Short mmCIF file of C-alpha atoms in Angstrom, two decimals:
data_model
loop_
_atom_site.label_atom_id
_atom_site.label_comp_id
_atom_site.label_asym_id
_atom_site.label_seq_id
_atom_site.Cartn_x
_atom_site.Cartn_y
_atom_site.Cartn_z
CA UNK X 1 -0.25 -0.07 -0.15
CA UNK X 2 1.58 3.31 -1.05
CA UNK X 3 2.42 5.45 2.59
CA UNK X 4 -1.27 7.15 3.27
CA UNK X 5 -1.45 10.72 4.31
CA UNK X 6 -2.37 12.09 7.79
CA UNK X 7 -5.16 14.62 9.01
CA UNK X 8 -5.61 15.58 12.08
CA UNK X 9 -9.02 16.72 13.20
CA UNK X 10 -9.48 19.75 14.91
CA UNK X 11 -13.04 20.52 14.19
CA UNK X 12 -14.81 20.00 17.20
CA UNK X 13 -16.82 22.38 18.96
CA UNK X 14 -14.76 22.20 22.61
CA UNK X 15 -18.10 23.03 24.24
CA UNK X 16 -16.67 21.23 27.55
CA UNK X 17 -13.84 23.24 27.19
CA UNK X 18 -15.63 26.35 27.29
CA UNK X 19 -15.28 26.65 23.60
CA UNK X 20 -12.10 27.50 21.65
CA UNK X 21 -9.42 24.95 20.18
CA UNK X 22 -8.89 22.09 22.89
CA UNK X 23 -5.18 21.13 20.10
CA UNK X 24 -4.14 24.58 21.21
CA UNK X 25 -4.42 24.23 25.06
CA UNK X 26 -0.45 23.61 26.71
CA UNK X 27 0.94 20.45 27.52
CA UNK X 28 4.13 20.99 29.20
CA UNK X 29 5.66 23.71 27.18
CA UNK X 30 3.53 22.41 23.92
CA UNK X 31 0.21 22.38 22.83
CA UNK X 32 -1.18 19.33 22.34
CA UNK X 33 -1.86 19.90 18.21
CA UNK X 34 2.19 20.23 18.80
CA UNK X 35 2.63 16.24 20.45
CA UNK X 36 -0.15 15.26 18.23
CA UNK X 37 1.41 16.08 14.89
CA UNK X 38 5.39 15.03 16.45
CA UNK X 39 3.52 11.51 16.53
CA UNK X 40 1.97 11.39 13.16
CA UNK X 41 3.93 12.97 10.93
CA UNK X 42 6.81 10.17 10.81
CA UNK X 43 4.32 7.85 9.80
CA UNK X 44 2.68 9.28 6.96
CA UNK X 45 3.98 10.80 3.85
CA UNK X 46 2.35 14.18 4.72
CA UNK X 47 -0.36 16.15 7.05
CA UNK X 48 -2.90 18.61 7.08
CA UNK X 49 -5.06 19.86 9.79
CA UNK X 50 -9.31 19.38 8.83
CA UNK X 51 -10.50 22.93 11.18
CA UNK X 52 -13.30 25.24 10.39
CA UNK X 53 -13.13 29.06 10.75
CA UNK X 54 -9.66 31.33 10.82
CA UNK X 55 -7.10 28.96 9.63
CA UNK X 56 -4.88 31.36 10.81
CA UNK X 57 -4.49 30.12 14.09
CA UNK X 58 -2.92 27.46 13.29
CA UNK X 59 0.09 29.24 11.19
CA UNK X 60 2.67 28.13 13.29
CA UNK X 61 2.25 24.51 12.26
CA UNK X 62 2.76 25.37 8.38
CA UNK X 63 -0.09 22.81 7.72
CA UNK X 64 -2.48 22.80 4.76
CA UNK X 65 -5.82 23.59 6.87
CA UNK X 66 -8.70 21.91 5.66
CA UNK X 67 -12.35 23.19 5.94
CA UNK X 68 -15.45 21.34 6.10
CA UNK X 69 -17.10 20.70 2.73
CA UNK X 70 -20.63 19.98 4.45
CA UNK X 71 -21.92 22.62 6.48
CA UNK X 72 -23.38 22.94 10.03
CA UNK X 73 -20.73 21.13 11.84
CA UNK X 74 -21.54 17.39 11.22
CA UNK X 75 -18.79 15.98 12.87
CA UNK X 76 -15.71 13.54 12.15
CA UNK X 77 -17.18 12.24 9.49
CA UNK X 78 -16.90 15.69 7.65
CA UNK X 79 -13.26 16.28 8.28
CA UNK X 80 -12.85 12.61 7.30
CA UNK X 81 -14.39 13.84 3.78
CA UNK X 82 -12.54 17.04 3.72
CA UNK X 83 -9.32 14.74 3.96
CA UNK X 84 -10.23 12.20 1.81
CA UNK X 85 -10.56 15.80 -1.18
CA UNK X 86 -7.54 16.93 -0.18
CA UNK X 87 -5.72 13.90 -0.36
CA UNK X 88 -7.12 13.11 -3.64
CA UNK X 89 -5.77 16.32 -4.89
CA UNK X 90 -2.29 14.86 -3.76
CA UNK X 91 -2.64 11.84 -5.54
CA UNK X 92 -2.91 9.74 -2.29
CA UNK X 93 -4.93 6.41 -2.21
CA UNK X 94 -5.56 6.70 1.75
CA UNK X 95 -5.56 8.80 4.59
CA UNK X 96 -5.29 7.92 8.49
CA UNK X 97 -7.07 10.14 10.84
CA UNK X 98 -5.83 11.40 14.30
CA UNK X 99 -7.78 13.58 16.78
CA UNK X 100 -6.28 16.98 17.84
CA UNK X 101 -6.80 16.48 21.87
CA UNK X 102 -4.89 13.02 22.17
CA UNK X 103 -1.44 13.41 23.01
CA UNK X 104 -0.70 10.22 23.57
CA UNK X 105 -2.19 7.83 20.89
CA UNK X 106 0.37 5.50 19.62
CA UNK X 107 3.63 5.99 17.24
CA UNK X 108 2.61 2.73 15.40
CA UNK X 109 -0.97 3.72 14.36
CA UNK X 110 -0.77 3.81 11.01
CA UNK X 111 1.67 1.01 10.24
CA UNK X 112 -1.07 -1.37 12.97
CA UNK X 113 -3.73 0.23 10.88
CA UNK X 114 -2.54 -0.76 7.24
CA UNK X 115 -1.98 -4.11 8.81
CA UNK X 116 -5.07 -4.70 10.04
CA UNK X 117 -6.99 -3.61 6.48
CA UNK X 118 -4.77 -5.33 4.38
CA UNK X 119 -7.12 -8.31 3.11
CA UNK X 120 -10.27 -5.60 3.79
CA UNK X 121 -11.58 -4.37 0.17
CA UNK X 122 -12.02 -1.65 0.50
CA UNK X 123 -8.99 -0.87 2.86
CA UNK X 124 -10.72 0.66 5.99
CA UNK X 125 -9.78 0.55 9.35
CA UNK X 126 -10.09 1.82 12.93
CA UNK X 127 -8.31 1.62 16.18
CA UNK X 128 -9.68 0.46 19.01
CA UNK X 129 -8.43 -0.05 22.95
CA UNK X 130 -9.26 -2.44 25.34
CA UNK X 131 -10.57 -1.84 28.87
CA UNK X 132 -7.94 -3.67 31.15
CA UNK X 133 -10.68 -4.14 33.81
CA UNK X 134 -13.50 -4.80 31.96
CA UNK X 135 -11.69 -6.53 28.57
CA UNK X 136 -14.57 -4.12 26.67
CA UNK X 137 -13.28 -2.99 23.26
CA UNK X 138 -13.70 0.64 22.48
CA UNK X 139 -13.47 1.64 18.78
CA UNK X 140 -11.82 5.01 18.61
CA UNK X 141 -13.88 6.92 15.18
CA UNK X 142 -11.70 9.58 14.76
CA UNK X 143 -8.63 7.16 14.46
CA UNK X 144 -8.98 5.61 11.45
CA UNK X 145 -7.54 4.54 7.43
CA UNK X 146 -9.76 5.78 4.87
CA UNK X 147 -9.71 4.81 0.98
CA UNK X 148 -9.91 8.02 -0.78
CA UNK X 149 -12.02 5.78 -3.67
CA UNK X 150 -15.05 6.11 -1.24
CA UNK X 151 -14.86 10.07 -0.85
CA UNK X 152 -18.22 10.39 -2.99
CA UNK X 153 -19.81 7.41 -1.20
CA UNK X 154 -19.01 9.70 2.06
CA UNK X 155 -20.31 12.53 0.72
CA UNK X 156 -23.63 11.04 -0.29
CA UNK X 157 -24.17 9.48 3.35
CA UNK X 158 -23.26 12.52 4.61
CA UNK X 159 -26.24 14.46 2.67
CA UNK X 160 -28.36 11.86 3.53
CA UNK X 161 -27.57 12.82 7.37
CA UNK X 162 -25.45 10.14 8.19
CA UNK X 163 -23.41 11.35 11.04
CA UNK X 164 -22.31 7.97 13.18
CA UNK X 165 -18.57 7.03 12.25
CA UNK X 166 -19.30 3.72 13.02
CA UNK X 167 -22.52 2.81 10.88
CA UNK X 168 -20.69 4.03 7.95
CA UNK X 169 -17.30 2.09 8.60
CA UNK X 170 -19.70 -1.07 9.63
CA UNK X 171 -21.34 -0.89 6.29
CA UNK X 172 -17.97 -1.81 4.44
CA UNK X 173 -16.76 -4.31 7.63
CA UNK X 174 -14.03 -2.36 8.82
CA UNK X 175 -11.15 -3.81 10.38
CA UNK X 176 -10.14 -3.18 13.91
CA UNK X 177 -6.31 -2.60 15.12
CA UNK X 178 -6.36 -3.24 18.73
CA UNK X 179 -3.90 -1.60 20.63
CA UNK X 180 -2.94 -2.22 24.41
CA UNK X 181 -3.42 0.11 27.20
CA UNK X 182 -0.67 0.49 29.24
CA UNK X 183 -2.35 2.20 32.41
CA UNK X 184 -3.05 4.95 30.48
CA UNK X 185 -5.60 4.64 27.76
CA UNK X 186 -3.52 5.13 24.53
CA UNK X 187 -6.34 6.95 23.14
CA UNK X 188 -6.71 8.92 26.00
CA UNK X 189 -8.15 12.48 24.39
CA UNK X 190 -8.44 15.82 26.71
CA UNK X 191 -12.60 17.12 26.82
CA UNK X 192 -12.64 19.10 30.19
CA UNK X 193 -10.11 20.93 32.79
CA UNK X 194 -9.50 18.29 34.79
CA UNK X 195 -8.60 15.98 31.97
CA UNK X 196 -6.22 18.48 31.21
CA UNK X 197 -4.60 18.37 34.25
CA UNK X 198 -4.19 14.32 33.89
CA UNK X 199 -2.77 14.96 30.79
CA UNK X 200 -0.04 16.95 32.13
CA UNK X 201 0.63 14.71 34.97
CA UNK X 202 1.00 12.14 32.60
CA UNK X 203 3.17 13.97 30.02
CA UNK X 204 5.22 15.17 33.24
CA UNK X 205 5.77 11.70 34.27
CA UNK X 206 6.67 10.41 30.96
CA UNK X 207 9.76 12.30 30.06
#
């Protein structure tokens, strides 16, 4: 498989953080978004950010900023579609998405997603982690491998009112790449001020 391009999904409304961009919050001297970029960039051919509003707030990243092409903030799938359209213009066959508020996701995210999807047609996969106490599998709908060839299908689904990621991926029998949990869910994301403090404590300890 040709190396995918990466798209960071930063289009959420951040209501539990009082608005603004969660990815721009400070995490021990760097923005959360910078941590995400630093993890994703080595794994992909190039990176873009999906975000709405003033693209200038991401100018220090020197990355393309892709607004949703479907109005009214229809959720992560709109960001996936924006990424697929951009990837098509770059000649890429797949994208891998990562959330802008999830700074500790696996450094082998992309190869594991590609491996999970290698026998699927279309090659589509979601990441997942397992609860160490209950064994329950938690799929991560903002972390996935997506074929550019499905962009028109996704566009039609969004125009038709589809919003839930897993409903769309399940319709294509998407693969699942399961990542281990070593004390902190690798897909821990920052939604609240309390979680921001937890992330800062974890990052400080890991450093």
